[in-house]
GROMACS .gro file of C-alpha atoms in nm:
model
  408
    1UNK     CA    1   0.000   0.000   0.000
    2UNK     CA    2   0.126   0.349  -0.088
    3UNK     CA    3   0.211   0.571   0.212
    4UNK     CA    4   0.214   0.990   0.172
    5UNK     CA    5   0.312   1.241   0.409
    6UNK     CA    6   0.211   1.556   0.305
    7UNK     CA    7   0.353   1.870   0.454
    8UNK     CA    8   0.197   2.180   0.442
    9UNK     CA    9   0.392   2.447   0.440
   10UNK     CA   10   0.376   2.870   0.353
   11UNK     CA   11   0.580   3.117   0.138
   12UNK     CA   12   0.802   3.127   0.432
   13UNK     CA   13   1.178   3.106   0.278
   14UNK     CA   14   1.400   2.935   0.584
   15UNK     CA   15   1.045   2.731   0.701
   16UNK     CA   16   1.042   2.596   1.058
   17UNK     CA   17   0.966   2.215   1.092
   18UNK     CA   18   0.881   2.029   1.457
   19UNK     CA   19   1.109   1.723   1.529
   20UNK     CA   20   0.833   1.476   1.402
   21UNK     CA   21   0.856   1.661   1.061
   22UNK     CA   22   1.222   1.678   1.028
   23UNK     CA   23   1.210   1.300   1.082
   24UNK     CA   24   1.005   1.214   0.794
   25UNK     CA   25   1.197   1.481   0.585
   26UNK     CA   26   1.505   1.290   0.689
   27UNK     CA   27   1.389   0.940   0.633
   28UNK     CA   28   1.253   1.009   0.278
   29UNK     CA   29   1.390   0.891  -0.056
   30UNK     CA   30   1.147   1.011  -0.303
   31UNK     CA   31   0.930   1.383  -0.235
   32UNK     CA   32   0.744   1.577  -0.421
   33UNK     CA   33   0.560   1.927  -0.449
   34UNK     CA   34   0.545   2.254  -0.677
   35UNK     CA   35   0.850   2.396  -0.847
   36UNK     CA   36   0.761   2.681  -0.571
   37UNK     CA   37   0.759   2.434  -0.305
   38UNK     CA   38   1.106   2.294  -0.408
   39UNK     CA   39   1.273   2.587  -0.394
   40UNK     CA   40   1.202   2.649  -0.022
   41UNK     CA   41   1.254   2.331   0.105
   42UNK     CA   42   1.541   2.140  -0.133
   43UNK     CA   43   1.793   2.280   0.127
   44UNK     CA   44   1.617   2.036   0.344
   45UNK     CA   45   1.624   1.740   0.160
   46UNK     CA   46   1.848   1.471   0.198
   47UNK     CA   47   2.108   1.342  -0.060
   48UNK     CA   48   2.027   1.122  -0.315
   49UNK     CA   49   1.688   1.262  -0.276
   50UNK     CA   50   1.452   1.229  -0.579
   51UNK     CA   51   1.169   1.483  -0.687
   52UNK     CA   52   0.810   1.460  -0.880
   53UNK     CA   53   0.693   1.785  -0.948
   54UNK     CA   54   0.368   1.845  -0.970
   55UNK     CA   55   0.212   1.972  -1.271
   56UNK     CA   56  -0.086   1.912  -1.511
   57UNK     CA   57  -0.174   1.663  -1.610
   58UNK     CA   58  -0.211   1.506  -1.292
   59UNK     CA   59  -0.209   1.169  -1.371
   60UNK     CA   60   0.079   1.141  -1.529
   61UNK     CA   61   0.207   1.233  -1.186
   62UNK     CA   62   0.008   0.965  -1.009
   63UNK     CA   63   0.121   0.700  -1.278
   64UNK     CA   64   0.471   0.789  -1.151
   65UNK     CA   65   0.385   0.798  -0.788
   66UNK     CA   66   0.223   0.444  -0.879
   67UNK     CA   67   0.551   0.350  -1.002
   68UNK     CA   68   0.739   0.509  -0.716
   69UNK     CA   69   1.011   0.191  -0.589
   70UNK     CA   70   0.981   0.310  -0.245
   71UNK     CA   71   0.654   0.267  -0.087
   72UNK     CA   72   0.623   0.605   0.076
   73UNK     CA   73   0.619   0.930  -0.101
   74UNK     CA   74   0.674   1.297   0.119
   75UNK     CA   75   0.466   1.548  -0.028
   76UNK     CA   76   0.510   1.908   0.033
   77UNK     CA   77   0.207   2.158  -0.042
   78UNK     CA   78   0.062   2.501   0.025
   79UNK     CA   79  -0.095   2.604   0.368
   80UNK     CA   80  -0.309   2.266   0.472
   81UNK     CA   81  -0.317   2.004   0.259
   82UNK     CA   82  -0.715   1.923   0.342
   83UNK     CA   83  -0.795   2.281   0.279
   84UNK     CA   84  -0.897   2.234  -0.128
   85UNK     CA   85  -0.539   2.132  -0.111
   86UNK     CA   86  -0.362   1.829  -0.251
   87UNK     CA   87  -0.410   1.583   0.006
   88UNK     CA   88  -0.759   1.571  -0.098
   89UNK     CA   89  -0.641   1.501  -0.450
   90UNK     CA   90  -0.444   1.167  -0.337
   91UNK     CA   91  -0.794   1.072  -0.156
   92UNK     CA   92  -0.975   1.106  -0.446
   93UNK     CA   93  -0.671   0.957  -0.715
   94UNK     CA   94  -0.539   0.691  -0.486
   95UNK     CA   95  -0.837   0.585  -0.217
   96UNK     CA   96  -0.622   0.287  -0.096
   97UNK     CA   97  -0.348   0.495  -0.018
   98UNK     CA   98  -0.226   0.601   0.368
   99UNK     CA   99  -0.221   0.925   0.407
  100UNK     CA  100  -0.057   1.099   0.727
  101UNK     CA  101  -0.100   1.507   0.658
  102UNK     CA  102   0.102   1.795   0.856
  103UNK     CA  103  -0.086   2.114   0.810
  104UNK     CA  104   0.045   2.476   0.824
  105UNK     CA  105  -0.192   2.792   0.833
  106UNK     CA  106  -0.403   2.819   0.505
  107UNK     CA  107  -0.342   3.101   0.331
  108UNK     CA  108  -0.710   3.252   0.453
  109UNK     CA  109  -0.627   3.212   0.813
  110UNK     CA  110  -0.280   3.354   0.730
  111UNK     CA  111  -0.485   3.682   0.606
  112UNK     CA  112  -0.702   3.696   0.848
  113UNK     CA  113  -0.433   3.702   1.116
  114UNK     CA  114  -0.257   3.967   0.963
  115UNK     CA  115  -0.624   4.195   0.941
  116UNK     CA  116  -0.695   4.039   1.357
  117UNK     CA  117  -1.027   3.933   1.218
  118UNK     CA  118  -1.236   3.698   1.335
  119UNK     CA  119  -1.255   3.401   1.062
  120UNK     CA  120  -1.509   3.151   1.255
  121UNK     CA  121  -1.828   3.270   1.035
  122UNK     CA  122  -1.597   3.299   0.715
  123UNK     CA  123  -1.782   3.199   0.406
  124UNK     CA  124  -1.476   3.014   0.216
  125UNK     CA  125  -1.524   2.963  -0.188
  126UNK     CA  126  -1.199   2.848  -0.404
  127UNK     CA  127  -1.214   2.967  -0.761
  128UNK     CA  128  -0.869   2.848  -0.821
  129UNK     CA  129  -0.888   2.633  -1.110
  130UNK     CA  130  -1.307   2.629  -1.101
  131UNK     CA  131  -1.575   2.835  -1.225
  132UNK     CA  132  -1.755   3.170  -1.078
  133UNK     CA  133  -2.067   2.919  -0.969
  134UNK     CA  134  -1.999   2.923  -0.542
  135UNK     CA  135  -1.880   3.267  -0.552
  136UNK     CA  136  -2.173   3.402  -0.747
  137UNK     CA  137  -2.391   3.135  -0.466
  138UNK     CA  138  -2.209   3.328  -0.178
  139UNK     CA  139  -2.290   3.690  -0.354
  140UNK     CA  140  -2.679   3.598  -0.373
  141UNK     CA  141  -2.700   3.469  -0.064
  142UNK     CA  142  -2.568   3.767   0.081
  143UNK     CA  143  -2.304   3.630   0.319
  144UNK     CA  144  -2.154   3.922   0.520
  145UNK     CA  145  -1.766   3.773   0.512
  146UNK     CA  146  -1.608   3.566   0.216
  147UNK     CA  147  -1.326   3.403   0.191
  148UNK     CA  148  -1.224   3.364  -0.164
  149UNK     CA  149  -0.908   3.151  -0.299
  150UNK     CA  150  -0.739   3.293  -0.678
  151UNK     CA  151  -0.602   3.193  -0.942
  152UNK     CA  152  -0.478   3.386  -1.242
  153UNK     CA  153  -0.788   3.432  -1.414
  154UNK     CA  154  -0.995   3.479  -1.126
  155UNK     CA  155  -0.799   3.793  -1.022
  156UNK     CA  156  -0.882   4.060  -0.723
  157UNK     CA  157  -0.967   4.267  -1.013
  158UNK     CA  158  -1.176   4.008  -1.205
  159UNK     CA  159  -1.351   3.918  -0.874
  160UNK     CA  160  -1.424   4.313  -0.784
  161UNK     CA  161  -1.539   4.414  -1.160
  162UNK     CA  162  -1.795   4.116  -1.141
  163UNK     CA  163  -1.931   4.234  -0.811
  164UNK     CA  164  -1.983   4.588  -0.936
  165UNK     CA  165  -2.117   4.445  -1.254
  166UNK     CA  166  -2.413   4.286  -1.060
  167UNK     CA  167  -2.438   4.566  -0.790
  168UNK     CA  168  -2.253   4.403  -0.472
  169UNK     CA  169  -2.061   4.677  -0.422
  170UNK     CA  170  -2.135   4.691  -0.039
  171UNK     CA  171  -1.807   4.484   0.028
  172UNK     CA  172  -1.459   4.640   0.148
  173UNK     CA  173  -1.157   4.381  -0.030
  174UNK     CA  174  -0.869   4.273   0.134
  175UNK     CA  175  -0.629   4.129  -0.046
  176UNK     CA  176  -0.281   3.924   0.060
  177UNK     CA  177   0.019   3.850  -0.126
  178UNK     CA  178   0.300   3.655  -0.091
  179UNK     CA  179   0.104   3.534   0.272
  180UNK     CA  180   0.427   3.414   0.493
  181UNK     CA  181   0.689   3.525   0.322
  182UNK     CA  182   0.823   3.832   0.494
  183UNK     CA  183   1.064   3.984   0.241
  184UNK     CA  184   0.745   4.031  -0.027
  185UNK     CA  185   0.434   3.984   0.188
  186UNK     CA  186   0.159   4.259   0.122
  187UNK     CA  187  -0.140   4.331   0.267
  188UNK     CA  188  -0.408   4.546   0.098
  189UNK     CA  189  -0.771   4.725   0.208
  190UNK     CA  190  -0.939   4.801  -0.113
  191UNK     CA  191  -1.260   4.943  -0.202
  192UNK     CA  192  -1.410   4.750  -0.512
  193UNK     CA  193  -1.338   4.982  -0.771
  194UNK     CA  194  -0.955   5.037  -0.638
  195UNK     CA  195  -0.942   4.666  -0.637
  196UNK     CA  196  -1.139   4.666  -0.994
  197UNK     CA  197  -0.807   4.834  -1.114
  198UNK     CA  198  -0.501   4.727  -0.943
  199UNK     CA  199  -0.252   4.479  -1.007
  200UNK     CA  200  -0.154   4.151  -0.795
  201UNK     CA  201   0.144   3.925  -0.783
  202UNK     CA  202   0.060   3.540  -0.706
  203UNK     CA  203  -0.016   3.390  -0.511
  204UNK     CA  204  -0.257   3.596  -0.316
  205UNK     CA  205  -0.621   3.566  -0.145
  206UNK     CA  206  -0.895   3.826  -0.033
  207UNK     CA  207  -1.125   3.861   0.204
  208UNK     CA  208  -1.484   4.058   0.155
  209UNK     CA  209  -1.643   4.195   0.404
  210UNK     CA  210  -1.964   4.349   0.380
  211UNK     CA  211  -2.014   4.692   0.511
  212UNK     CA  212  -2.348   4.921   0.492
  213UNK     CA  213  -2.666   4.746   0.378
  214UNK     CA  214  -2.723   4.464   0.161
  215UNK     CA  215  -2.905   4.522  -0.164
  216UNK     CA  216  -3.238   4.313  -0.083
  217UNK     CA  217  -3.341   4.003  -0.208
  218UNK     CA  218  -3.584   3.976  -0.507
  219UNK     CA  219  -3.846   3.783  -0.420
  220UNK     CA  220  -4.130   3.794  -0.764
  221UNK     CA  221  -4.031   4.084  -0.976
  222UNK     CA  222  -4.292   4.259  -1.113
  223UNK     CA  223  -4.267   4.253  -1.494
  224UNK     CA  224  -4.283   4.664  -1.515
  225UNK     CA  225  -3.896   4.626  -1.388
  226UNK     CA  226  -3.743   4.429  -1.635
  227UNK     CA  227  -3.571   4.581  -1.995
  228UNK     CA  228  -3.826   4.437  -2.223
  229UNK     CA  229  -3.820   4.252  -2.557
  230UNK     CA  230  -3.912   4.592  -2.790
  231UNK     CA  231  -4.109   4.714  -2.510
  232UNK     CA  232  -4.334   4.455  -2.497
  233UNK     CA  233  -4.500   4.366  -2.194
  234UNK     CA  234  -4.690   4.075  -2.296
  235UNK     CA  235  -4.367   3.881  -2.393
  236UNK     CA  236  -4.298   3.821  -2.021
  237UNK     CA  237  -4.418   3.602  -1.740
  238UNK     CA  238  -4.612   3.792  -1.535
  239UNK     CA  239  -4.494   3.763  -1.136
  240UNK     CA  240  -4.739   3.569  -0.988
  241UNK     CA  241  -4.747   3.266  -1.333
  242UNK     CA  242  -4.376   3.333  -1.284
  243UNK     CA  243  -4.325   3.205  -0.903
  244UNK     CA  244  -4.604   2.913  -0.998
  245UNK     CA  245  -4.427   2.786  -1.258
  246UNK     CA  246  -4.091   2.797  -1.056
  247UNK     CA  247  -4.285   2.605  -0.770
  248UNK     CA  248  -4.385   2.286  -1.035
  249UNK     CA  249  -4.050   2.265  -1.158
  250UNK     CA  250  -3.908   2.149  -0.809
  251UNK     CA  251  -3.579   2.345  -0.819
  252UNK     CA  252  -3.500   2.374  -0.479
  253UNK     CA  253  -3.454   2.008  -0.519
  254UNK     CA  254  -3.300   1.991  -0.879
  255UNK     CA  255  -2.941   2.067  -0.982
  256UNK     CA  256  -2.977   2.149  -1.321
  257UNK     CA  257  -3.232   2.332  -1.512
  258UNK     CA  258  -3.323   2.440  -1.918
  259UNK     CA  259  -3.523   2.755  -1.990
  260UNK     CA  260  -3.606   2.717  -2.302
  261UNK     CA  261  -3.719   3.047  -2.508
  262UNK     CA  262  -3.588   3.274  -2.267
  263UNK     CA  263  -3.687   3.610  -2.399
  264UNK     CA  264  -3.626   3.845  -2.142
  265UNK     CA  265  -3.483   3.613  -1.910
  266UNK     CA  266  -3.735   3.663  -1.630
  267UNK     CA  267  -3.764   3.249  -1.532
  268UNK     CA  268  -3.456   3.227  -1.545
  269UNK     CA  269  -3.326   3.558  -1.298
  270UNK     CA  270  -3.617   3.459  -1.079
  271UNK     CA  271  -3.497   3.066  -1.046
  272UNK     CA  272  -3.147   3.193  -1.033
  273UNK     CA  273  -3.204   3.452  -0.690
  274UNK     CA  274  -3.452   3.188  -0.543
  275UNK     CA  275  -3.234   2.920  -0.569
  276UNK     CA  276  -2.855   2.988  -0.637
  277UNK     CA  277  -2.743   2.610  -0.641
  278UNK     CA  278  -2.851   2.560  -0.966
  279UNK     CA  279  -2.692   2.523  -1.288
  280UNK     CA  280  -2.902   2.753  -1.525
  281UNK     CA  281  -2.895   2.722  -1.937
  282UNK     CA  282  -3.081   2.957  -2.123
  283UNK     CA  283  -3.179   2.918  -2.467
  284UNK     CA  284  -3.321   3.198  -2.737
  285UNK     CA  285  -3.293   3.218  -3.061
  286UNK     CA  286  -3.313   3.540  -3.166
  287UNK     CA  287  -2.989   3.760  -3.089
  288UNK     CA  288  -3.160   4.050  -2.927
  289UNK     CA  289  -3.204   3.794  -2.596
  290UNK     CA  290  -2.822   3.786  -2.525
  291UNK     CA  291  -2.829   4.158  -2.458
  292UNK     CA  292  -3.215   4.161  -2.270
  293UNK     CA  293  -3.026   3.881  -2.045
  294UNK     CA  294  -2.739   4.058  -2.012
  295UNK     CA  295  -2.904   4.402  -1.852
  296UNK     CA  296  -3.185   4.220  -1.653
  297UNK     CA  297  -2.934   4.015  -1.420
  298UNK     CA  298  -2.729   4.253  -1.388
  299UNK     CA  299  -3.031   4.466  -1.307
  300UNK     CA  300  -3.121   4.232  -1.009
  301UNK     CA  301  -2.800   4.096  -0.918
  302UNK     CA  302  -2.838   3.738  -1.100
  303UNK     CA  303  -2.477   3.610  -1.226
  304UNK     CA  304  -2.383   3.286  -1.389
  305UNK     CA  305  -2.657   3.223  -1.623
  306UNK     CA  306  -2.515   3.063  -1.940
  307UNK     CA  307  -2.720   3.222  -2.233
  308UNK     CA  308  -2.734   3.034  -2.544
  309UNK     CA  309  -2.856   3.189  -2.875
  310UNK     CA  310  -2.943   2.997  -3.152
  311UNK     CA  311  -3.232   2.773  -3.280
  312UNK     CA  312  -3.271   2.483  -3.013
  313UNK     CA  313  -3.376   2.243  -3.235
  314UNK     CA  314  -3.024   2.263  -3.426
  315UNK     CA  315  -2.791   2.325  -3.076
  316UNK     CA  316  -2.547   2.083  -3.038
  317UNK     CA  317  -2.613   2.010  -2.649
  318UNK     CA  318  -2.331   1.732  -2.578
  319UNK     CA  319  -2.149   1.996  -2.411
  320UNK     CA  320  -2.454   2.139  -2.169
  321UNK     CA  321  -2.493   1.999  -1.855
  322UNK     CA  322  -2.803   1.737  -1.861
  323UNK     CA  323  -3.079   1.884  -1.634
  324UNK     CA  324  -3.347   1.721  -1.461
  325UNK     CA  325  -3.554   2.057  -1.499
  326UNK     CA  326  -3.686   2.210  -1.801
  327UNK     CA  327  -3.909   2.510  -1.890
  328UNK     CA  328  -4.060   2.558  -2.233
  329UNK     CA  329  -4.146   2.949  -2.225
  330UNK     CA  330  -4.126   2.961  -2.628
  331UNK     CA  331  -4.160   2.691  -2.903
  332UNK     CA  332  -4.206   2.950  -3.263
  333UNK     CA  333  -4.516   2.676  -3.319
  334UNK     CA  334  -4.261   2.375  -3.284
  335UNK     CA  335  -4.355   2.266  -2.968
  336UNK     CA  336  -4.393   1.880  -3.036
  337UNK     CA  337  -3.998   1.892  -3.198
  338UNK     CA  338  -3.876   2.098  -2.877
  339UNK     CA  339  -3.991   1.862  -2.634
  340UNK     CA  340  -3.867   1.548  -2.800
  341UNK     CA  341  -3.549   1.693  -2.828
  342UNK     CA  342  -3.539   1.810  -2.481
  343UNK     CA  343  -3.661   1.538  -2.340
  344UNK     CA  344  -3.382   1.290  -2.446
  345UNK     CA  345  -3.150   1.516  -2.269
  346UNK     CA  346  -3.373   1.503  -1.902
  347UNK     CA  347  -3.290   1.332  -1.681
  348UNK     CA  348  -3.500   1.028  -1.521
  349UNK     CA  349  -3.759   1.160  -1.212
  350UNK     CA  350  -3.675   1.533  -1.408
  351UNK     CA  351  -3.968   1.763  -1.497
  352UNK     CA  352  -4.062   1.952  -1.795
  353UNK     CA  353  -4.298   2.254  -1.784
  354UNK     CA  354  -4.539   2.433  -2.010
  355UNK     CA  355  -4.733   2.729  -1.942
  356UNK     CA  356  -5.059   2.744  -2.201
  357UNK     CA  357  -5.346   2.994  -2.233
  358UNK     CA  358  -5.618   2.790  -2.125
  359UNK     CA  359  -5.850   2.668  -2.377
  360UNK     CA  360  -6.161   2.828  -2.157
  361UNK     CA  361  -6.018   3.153  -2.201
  362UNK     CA  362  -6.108   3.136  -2.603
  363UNK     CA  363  -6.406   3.299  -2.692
  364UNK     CA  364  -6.323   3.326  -3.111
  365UNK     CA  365  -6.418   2.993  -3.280
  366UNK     CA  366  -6.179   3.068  -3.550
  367UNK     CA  367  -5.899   3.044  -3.311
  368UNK     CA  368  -5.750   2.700  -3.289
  369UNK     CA  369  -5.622   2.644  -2.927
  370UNK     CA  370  -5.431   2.370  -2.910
  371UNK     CA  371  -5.081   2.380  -2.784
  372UNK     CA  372  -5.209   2.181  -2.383
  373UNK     CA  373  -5.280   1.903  -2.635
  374UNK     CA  374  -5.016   1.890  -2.803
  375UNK     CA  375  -4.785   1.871  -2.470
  376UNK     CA  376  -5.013   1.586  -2.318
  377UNK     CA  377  -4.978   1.419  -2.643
  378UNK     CA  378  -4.601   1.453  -2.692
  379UNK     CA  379  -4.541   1.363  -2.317
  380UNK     CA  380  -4.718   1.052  -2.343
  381UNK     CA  381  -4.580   0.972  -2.658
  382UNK     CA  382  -4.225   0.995  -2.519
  383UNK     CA  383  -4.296   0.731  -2.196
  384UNK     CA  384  -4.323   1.051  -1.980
  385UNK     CA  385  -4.623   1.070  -1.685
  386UNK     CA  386  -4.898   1.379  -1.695
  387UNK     CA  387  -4.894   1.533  -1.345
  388UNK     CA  388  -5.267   1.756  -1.284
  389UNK     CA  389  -5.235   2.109  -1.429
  390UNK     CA  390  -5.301   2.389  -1.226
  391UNK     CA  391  -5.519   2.663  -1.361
  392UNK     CA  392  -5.423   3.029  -1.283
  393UNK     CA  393  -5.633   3.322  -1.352
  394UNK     CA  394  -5.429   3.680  -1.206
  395UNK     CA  395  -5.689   3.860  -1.353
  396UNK     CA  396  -5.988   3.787  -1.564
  397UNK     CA  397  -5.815   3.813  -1.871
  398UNK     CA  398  -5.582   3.504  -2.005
  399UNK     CA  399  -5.640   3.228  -1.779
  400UNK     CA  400  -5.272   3.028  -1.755
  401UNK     CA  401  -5.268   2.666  -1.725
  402UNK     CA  402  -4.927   2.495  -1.632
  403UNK     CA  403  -4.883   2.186  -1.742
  404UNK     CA  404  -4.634   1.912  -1.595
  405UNK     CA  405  -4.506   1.602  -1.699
  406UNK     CA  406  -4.230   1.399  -1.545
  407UNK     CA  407  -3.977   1.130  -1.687
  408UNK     CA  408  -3.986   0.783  -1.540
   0.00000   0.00000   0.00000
C-alpha cells in the first residue's frame, strides 16, 4: 500500500519544521511538491533525494507515484493540505493509499491574522482552477464575510469588476500577497473599484467583508422592472405565473435546469435569486435575448446564467450539462420537436414545464387552441407521466394553465 506524508507548508523562505517533521523529511527517498515548493525546502532534503513535481496533467504524476520503488512518497504543499489542497487530491486519485497530513496555516487564516479578524463565520469559496458558480452562490446569498481563494484568471480585479457588474458593491476587499513570506508579503484594504483596477502578484487571497446594507433580495419581480423585448409587456411572465411555474419545476430540489425560449430572461433571474445552487442554461434564438439577459441580471444581481442563442432544435447540447428541470417558455409553433429533443436530454424523475393559455379563455371559434394538447400528447408519446395542471387566472383576462409532466 502506498504511504504519503504531506507537509503543508507557507511562502516562508527558511520554514520551521517540529522534530516529528524533520524525521520524515530525513527518512525520505522520493518527495514531491510545486516547483515553488522545491525551492524552499530542497535545502532540506536529503542526498540522493529524488523529486516529482507536480504539474498538469495530474495523472501522469500519479502513474509515476504508482511506479514510485519506495513505498512512501513525502509530499510538500501550500498552507493545509485538506484545505482544497492536494491531500484531498491523493484521496480522491489513490483511495487505498495512507495518508498521514502535517498542516500549516491556510493562506485565509494567514490573512485573516494579519487583518486580527475573526474568521469563525468565514464563508470560504476556491475559484482556483473552477468556475464563478460558489462565488456568485455566496454573492446571492448575501453572506456578510467571504473568503475567496485565486487563481490567475480569477484575479482581485476580475472578482471586484464582477461584483460591481451585478451591484454588490457593499463589500470592502482585502487582499494578501505573498502570505508568509516576509521579504514580499503585502497586505491590501481596497474598495471595489480600487481593487477593480489594481494589479496583484501570485499567489494571493482576499477577504470581503460586507459593510453598509445589503441590496435586498428579489423575491417575484414585477414585470414593469425588467428591460423588455421591444417594449413589450406581454412577452414576459407575469410575477405571480412566474413564481407558480418555478414552484412545479421542483428546483429547490434539482441541480440542473433548461429555460427554453428565454426572452427576457425573467424564469430564469427569478430561479437563479430563489435558488442559487442551480446550474441555469438559457436558450433563445433570436440575438436581441443575449443583450435583454445581459441588462436584466445585472439589473437584479443574477450572475452565472449561461445564455445560449441559436435555434434549439439545431444546438449541439453534448457539451450542456443534462438537467433534470426544463421550462418551455417559447416553441415559434414547434412545440412537439422541442420537447422530443429536450426530453432525451432530461434526466430520469426530471420535470418539464409548459405554461398554455387555457383553452376556456377562447371565446373566437376561428382560433384554434391547441398547444395543452399537443404537450399531453407529446409527453405521453415519449414514456413521460402527466402530473394535474393547475389553472391560474391573475386577472380575468388570459387564464394560464401549467402543465407538468415527469420522466420515469
Amino acid at each position: 500500500m502506498q504511504r504519503f506524508f504531506v507537509i503543508g507548508i507557507t511562502d516562508q523562505p527558511n520554514p520551521w519544521f517540529p522534530p516529528e517533521v524533520l524525521e520524515v523529511i530525513k527518512a525520505g527517498k522520493v518527495f514531491s511538491g510545486g516547483k515553488r515548493h522545491h525551492e524552499i525546502v530542497e535545502p532540506l532534503l536529503p542526498e540522493g533525494a529524488e523529486w516529482i513535481d507536480i504539474t498538469v496533467p495530474l495523472d501522469s504524476v500519479f502513474s509515476r507515484y504508482a511506479a514510485c520503488p519506495t513505498e512512501s512518497i513525502v509530499v510538500f504543499a501550500s498552507g493545509d493540505p485538506l484545505f482544497f489542497g492536494f491531500a484531498n487530491t491523493i484521496k480522491r486519485k489513490m483511495p487505498e493509499a495512507e495518508i498521514t497530513v502535517y498542516s500549516s496555516f491556510n493562506s485565509l487564516q494567514l490573512l485573516a491574522h494579519r487583518l486580527v479578524m475573526p474568521y469563525h463565520d468565514l464563508r470560504i469559496v476556491s475559484l482556483t482552477g473552477r468556475p464563478w458558480m460558489e462565488f456568485d452562490r455566496a454573492l446571492i446569498e448575501r453572506a456578510p464575510k467571504i473568503g475567496v481563494l485565486t487563481d490567475r484568471e480569477h484575479t482581485p480585479a476580475a472578482i471586484a469588476q464582477r461584483m460591481m457588474d451585478y451591484g454588490y458593491n457593499n463589500y470592502q476587499m482585502y487582499v494578501g500577497e505573498h502570505l508568509g513570506n516576509p521579504s514580499c508579503e503585502k497586505v491590501s484594504q481596497l474598495t471595489l473599484e480600487e481593487a477593480a483596477n489594481g494589479e496583484y502578484e501570485m499567489p494571493n487571497c482576499l477577504i470581503l467583508n460586507g459593510c453598509g446594507d445589503m441590496p435586498p433580495r428579489h423575491f417575484g419581480i414585477s414585470e414593469k422592472a425588467f428591460a423588455l423585448l421591444d417594449g413589450r409587456e406581454k412577452m414576459i411572465t407575469k410575477a405571480p405565473i412566474r413564481l407558480l411555474t418555478l414552484s412545479a419545476l421542483e428546483l429547490q430540489n434539482k441541480h440542473s435546469f433548461w429555460d427554453i425560449g428565454f426572452c427576457t430572461g425573467s424564469v430564469s433571474i427569478e430561479a437563479r435569486l430563489l435558488f442559487p445552487h442551480l446550474r441555469i442554461t438559457a436558450f433563445e434564438i433570436r440575438e436581441e435575448g443575449r443583450q435583454l439577459m445581459l441588462t436584466n441580471s445585472r439589473r437584479f444581481g443574477a450572475p452565472g446564467i449561461e445564455t445560449v442563442i441559436g435555434d434549439f432544435l439545431s444546438l449541439p447540447l453534448s457539451q450542456t450539462l443534462k438537467p433534470d428541470a426544463i421550462f418551455i417558455g417559447g416553441h415559434g409553433g414547434r412545440l412537439p420537436e422541442m420537447m422530443r429533443k429536450a426530453i432525451d436530454w432530461l434526466l430520469p424523475g426530471g420535470v418539464i414545464v409548459y405554461n398554455c393559455v387555457s383553452p376556456d379563455a377562447v371565446t373566437d371559434p376561428r382560433i384554434r387552441t391547441d398547444s395543452r394538447q399537443l404537450f399531453e400528447q407529446t409527453a405521453r408519446e415519449c414514456g413521460l407521466r402527466l402530473e394535474p395542471a393547475l389553472h391560474v387566472a391573475v386577472n380575468d383576462h388570459h387564464p394560464i394553465d401549467i402543465l407538468k409532466a415527469r420522466k420515469q
